[in-house]
CSV table of N, CA, C and O and ligand atoms in Angstrom, one decimal:
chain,number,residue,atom,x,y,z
A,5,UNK,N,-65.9,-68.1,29.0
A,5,UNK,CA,-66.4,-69.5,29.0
A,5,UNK,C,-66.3,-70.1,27.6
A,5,UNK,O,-66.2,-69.5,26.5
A,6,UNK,N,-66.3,-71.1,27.9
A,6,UNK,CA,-66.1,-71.7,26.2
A,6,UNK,C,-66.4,-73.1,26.4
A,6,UNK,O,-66.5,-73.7,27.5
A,7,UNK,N,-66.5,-73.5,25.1
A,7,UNK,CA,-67.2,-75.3,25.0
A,7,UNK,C,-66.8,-75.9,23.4
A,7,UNK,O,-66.4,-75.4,22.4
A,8,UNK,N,-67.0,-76.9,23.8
A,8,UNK,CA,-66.3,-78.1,22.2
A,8,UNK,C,-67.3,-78.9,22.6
A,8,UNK,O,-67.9,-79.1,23.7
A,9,UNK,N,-67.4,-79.3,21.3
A,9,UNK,CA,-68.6,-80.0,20.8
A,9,UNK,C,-67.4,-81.3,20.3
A,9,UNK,O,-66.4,-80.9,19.7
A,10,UNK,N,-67.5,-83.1,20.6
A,10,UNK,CA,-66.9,-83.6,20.0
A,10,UNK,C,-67.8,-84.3,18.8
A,10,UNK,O,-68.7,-85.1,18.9
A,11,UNK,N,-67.3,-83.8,18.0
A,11,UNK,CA,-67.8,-84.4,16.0
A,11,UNK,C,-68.1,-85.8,16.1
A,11,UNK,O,-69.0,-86.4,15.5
A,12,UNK,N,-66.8,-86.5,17.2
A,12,UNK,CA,-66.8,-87.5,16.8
A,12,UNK,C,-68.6,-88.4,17.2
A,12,UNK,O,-69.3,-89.0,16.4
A,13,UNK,N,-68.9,-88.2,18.5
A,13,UNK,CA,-70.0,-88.0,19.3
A,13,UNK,C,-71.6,-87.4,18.3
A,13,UNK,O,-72.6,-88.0,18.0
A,14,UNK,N,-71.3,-86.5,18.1
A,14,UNK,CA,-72.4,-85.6,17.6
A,14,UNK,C,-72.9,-86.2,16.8
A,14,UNK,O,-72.3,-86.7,15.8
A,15,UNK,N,-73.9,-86.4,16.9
A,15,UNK,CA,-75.1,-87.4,15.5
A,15,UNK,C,-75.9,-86.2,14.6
A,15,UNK,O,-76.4,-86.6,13.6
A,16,UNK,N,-76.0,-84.8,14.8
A,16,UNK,CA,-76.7,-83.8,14.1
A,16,UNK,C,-78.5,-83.7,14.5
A,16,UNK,O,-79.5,-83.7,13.8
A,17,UNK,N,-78.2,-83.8,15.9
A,17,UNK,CA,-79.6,-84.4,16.2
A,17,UNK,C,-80.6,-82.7,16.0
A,17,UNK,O,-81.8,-82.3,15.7
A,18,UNK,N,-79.5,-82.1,16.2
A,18,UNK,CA,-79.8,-80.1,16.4
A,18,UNK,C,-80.7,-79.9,17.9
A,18,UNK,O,-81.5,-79.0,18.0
A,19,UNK,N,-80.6,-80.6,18.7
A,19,UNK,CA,-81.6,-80.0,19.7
A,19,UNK,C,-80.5,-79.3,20.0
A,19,UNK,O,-81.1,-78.4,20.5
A,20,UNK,N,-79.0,-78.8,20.0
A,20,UNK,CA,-78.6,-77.6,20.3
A,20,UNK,C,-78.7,-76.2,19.9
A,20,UNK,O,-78.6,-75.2,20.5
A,21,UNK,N,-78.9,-76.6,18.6
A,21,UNK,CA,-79.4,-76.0,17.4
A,21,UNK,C,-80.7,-75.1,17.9
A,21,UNK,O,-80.7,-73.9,18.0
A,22,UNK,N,-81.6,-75.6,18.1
A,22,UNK,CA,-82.7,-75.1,18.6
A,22,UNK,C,-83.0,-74.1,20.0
A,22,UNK,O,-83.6,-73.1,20.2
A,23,UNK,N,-82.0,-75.1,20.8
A,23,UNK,CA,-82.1,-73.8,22.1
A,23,UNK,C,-81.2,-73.2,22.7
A,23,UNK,O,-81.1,-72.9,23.9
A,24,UNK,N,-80.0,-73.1,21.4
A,24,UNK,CA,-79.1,-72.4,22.1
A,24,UNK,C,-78.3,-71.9,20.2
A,24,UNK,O,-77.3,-72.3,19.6
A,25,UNK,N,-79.5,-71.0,19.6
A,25,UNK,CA,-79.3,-71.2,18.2
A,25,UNK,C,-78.6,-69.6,17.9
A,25,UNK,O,-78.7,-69.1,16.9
A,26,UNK,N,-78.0,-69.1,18.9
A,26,UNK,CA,-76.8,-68.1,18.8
A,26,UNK,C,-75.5,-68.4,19.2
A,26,UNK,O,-74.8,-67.5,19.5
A,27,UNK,N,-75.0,-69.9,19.2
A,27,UNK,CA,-74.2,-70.3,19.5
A,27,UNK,C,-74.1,-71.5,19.0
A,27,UNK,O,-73.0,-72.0,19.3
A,28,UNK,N,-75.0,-72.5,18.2
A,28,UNK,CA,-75.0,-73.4,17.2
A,28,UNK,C,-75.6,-73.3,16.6
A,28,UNK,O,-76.5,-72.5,16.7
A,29,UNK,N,-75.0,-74.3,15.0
A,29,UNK,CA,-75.7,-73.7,13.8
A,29,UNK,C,-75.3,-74.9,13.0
A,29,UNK,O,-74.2,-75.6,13.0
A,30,UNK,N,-76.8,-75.2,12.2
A,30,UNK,CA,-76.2,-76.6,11.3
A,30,UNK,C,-76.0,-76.2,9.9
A,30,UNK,O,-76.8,-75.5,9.5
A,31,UNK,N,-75.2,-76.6,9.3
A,31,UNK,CA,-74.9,-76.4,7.9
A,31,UNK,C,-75.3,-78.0,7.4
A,31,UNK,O,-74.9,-79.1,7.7
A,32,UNK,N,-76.6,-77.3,6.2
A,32,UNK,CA,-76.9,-78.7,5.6
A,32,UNK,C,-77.3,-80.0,6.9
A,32,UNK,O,-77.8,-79.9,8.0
A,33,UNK,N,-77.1,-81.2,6.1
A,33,UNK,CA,-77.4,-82.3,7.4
A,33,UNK,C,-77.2,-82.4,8.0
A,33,UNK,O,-77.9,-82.5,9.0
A,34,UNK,N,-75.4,-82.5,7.8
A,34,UNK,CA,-74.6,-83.2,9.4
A,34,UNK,C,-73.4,-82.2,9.9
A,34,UNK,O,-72.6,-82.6,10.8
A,35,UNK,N,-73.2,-80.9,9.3
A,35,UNK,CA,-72.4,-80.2,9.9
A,35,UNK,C,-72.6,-78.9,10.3
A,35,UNK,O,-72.9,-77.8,9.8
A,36,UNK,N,-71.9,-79.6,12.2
A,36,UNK,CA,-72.5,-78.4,13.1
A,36,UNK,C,-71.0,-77.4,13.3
A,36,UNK,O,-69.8,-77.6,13.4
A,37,UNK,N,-71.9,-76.2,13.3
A,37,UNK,CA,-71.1,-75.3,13.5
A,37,UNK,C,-70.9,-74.8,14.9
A,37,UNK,O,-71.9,-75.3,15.6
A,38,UNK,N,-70.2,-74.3,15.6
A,38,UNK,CA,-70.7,-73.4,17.4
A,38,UNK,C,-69.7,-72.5,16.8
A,38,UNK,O,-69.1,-72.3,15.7
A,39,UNK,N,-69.8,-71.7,18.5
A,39,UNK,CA,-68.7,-70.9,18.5
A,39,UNK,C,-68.1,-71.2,19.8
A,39,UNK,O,-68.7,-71.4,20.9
A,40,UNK,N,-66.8,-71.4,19.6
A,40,UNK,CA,-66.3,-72.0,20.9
A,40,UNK,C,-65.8,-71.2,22.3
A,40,UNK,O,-65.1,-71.7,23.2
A,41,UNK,N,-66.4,-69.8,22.2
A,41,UNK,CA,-66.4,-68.6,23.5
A,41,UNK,C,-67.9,-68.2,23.1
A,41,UNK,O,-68.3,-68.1,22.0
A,42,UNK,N,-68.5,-68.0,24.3
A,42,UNK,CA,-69.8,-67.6,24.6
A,42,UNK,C,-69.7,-67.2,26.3
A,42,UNK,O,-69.2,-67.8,27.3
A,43,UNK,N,-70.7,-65.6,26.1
A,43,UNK,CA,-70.6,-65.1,26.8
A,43,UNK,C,-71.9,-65.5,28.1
A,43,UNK,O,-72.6,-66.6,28.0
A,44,UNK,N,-72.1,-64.6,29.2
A,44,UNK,CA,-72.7,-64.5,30.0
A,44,UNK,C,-74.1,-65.1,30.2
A,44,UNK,O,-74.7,-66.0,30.8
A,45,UNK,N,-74.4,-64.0,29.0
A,45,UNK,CA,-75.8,-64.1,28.8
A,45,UNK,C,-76.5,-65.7,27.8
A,45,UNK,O,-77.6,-66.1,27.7
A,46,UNK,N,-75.4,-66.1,27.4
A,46,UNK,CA,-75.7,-66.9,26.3
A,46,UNK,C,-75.7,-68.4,27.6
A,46,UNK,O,-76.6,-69.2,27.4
A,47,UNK,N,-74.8,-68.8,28.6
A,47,UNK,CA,-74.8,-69.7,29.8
A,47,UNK,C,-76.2,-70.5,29.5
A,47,UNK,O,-76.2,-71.5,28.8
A,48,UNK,N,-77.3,-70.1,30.1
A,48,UNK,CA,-78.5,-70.7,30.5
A,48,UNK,C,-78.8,-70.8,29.2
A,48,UNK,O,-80.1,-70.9,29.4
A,49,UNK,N,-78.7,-70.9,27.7
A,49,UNK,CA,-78.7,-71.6,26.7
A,49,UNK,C,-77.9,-72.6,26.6
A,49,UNK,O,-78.4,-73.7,26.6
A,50,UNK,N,-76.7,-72.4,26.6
A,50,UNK,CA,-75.6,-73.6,26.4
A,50,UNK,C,-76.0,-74.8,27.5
A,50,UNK,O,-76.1,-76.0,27.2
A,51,UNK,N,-76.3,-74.3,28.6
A,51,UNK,CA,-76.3,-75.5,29.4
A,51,UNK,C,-77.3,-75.9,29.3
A,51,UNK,O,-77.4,-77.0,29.8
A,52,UNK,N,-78.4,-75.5,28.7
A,52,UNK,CA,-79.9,-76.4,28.5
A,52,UNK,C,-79.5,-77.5,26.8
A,52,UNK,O,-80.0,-78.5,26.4
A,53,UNK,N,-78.4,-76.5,26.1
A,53,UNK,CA,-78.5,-76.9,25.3
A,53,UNK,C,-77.3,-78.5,25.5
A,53,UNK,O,-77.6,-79.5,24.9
A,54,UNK,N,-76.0,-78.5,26.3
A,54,UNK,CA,-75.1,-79.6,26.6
A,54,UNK,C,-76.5,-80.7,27.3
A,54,UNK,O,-76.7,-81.8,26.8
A,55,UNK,N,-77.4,-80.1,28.3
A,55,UNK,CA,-77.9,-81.0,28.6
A,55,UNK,C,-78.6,-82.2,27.7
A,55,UNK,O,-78.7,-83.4,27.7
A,56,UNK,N,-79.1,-81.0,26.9
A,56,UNK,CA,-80.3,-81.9,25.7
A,56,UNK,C,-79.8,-82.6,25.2
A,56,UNK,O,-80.3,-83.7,25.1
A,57,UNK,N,-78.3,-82.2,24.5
A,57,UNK,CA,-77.7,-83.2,23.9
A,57,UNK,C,-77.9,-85.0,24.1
A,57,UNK,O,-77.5,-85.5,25.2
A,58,UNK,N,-78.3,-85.6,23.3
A,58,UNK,CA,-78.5,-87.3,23.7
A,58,UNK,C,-77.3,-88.1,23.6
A,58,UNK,O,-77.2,-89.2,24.0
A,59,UNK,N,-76.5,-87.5,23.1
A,59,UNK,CA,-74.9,-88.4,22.7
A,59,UNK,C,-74.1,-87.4,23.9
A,59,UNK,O,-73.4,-88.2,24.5
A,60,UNK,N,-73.9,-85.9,24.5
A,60,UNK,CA,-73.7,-85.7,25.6
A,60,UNK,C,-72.0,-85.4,24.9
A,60,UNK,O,-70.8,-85.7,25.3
A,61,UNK,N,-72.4,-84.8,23.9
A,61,UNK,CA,-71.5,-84.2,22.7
A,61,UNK,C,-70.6,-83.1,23.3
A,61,UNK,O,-69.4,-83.1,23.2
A,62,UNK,N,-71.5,-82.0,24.0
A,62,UNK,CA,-70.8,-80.7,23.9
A,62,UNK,C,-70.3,-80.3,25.6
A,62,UNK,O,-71.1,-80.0,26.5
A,63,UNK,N,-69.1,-80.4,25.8
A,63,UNK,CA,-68.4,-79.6,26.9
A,63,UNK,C,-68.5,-78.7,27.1
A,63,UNK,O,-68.4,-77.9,26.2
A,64,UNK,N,-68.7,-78.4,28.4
A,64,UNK,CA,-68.3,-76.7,28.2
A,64,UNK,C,-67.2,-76.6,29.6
A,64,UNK,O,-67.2,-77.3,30.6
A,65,UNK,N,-66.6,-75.6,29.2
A,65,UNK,CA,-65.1,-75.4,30.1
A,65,UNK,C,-65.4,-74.0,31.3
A,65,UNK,O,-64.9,-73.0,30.9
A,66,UNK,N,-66.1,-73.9,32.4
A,66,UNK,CA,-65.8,-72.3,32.8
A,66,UNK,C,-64.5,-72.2,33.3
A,66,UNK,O,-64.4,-71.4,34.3
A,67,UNK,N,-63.3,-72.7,32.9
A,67,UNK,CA,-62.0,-72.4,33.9
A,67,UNK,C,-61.8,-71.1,33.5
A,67,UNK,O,-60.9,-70.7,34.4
A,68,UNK,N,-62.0,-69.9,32.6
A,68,UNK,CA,-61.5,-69.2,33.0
A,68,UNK,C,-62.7,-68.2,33.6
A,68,UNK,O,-62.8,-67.0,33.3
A,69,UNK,N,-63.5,-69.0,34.4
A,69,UNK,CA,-64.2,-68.0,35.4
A,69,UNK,C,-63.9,-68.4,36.8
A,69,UNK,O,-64.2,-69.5,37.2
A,70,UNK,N,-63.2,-67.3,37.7
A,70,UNK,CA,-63.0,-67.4,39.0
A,70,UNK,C,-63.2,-68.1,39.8
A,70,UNK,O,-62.3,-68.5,40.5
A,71,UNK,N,-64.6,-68.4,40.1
A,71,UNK,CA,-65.5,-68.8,40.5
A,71,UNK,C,-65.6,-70.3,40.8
A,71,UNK,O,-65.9,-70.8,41.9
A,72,UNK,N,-65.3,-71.1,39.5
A,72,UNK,CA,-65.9,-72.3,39.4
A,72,UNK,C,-64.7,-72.9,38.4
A,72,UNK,O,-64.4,-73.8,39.2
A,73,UNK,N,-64.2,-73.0,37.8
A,73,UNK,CA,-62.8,-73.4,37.8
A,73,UNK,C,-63.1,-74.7,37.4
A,73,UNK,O,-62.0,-75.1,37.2
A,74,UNK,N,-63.9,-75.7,37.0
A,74,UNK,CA,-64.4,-76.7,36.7
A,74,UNK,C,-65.2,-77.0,35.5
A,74,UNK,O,-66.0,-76.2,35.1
A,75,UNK,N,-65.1,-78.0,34.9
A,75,UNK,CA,-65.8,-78.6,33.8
A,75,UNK,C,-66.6,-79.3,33.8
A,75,UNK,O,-66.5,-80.5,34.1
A,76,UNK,N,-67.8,-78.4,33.4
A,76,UNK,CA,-69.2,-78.9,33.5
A,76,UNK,C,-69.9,-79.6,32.2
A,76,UNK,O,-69.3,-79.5,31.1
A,77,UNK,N,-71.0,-80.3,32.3
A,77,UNK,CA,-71.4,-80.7,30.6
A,77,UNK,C,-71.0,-82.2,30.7
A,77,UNK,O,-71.6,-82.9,29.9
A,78,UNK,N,-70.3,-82.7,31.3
A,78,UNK,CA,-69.8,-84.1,31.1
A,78,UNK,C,-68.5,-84.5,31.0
A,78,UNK,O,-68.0,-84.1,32.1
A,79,UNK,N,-67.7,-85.0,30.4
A,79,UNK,CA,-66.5,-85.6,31.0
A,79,UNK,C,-65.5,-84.1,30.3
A,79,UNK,O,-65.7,-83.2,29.5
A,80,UNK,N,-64.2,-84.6,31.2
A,80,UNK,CA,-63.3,-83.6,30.1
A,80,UNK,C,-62.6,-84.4,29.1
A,80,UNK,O,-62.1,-85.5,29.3
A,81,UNK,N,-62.7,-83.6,27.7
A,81,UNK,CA,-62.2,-83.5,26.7
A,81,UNK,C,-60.7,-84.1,26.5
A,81,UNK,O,-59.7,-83.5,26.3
A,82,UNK,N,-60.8,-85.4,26.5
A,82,UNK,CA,-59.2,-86.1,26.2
A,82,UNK,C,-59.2,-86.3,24.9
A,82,UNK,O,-60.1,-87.0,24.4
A,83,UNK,N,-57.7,-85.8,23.9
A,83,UNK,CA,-57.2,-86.4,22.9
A,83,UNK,C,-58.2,-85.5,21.9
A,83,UNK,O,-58.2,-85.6,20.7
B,2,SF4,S1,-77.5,-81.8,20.3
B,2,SF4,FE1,-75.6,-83.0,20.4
B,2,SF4,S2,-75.7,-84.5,18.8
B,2,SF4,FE2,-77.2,-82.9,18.4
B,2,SF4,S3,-76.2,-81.5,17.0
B,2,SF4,FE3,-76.0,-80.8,19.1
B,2,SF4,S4,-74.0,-81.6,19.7
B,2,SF4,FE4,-74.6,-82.8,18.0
């Protein structure tokens, strides 16, 4: 599973930061870190944490899980 955060979007508000803070990380004010593969267990963080998002910043992709094949979090990722 994996997710992008767009920069352009992201205001550094950190509510990802907060509840999903093994997979986001702020450096200083305004620069956010993630990791763009996260596993199983990490899911029901990420997705509380795309939801929180107020600018609706961070994607997340499961296509390469079987299952679901679809992109969840908000729109897909153009350009
Ligand atoms: S919650 Fe959204 S706006 Fe805030 S730091 Fe995370 S991605 Fe950026």
């Amino acid at each position: 599973m994996r997710l992008v955060v767009d920069l352009n979007r992201c205001q550094g508000f950190a509510q990802c930061v907060f509840l999903a803070p093994d997979v986001f990380a702020l450096h200083g004010e305004e620069a956010l870190l993630f990791s763009p593969r996260f596993d199983e267990e990490q899911r029901d963080q990420v997705e509380k944490a795309a939801a929180a998002c107020p600018v609706q910043a961070i994607l997340v992709d499961y296509s390469d899980e079987p299952t679901r094949g679809v992109t969840r979090g908000g729109e897909p990722h153009v350009g």
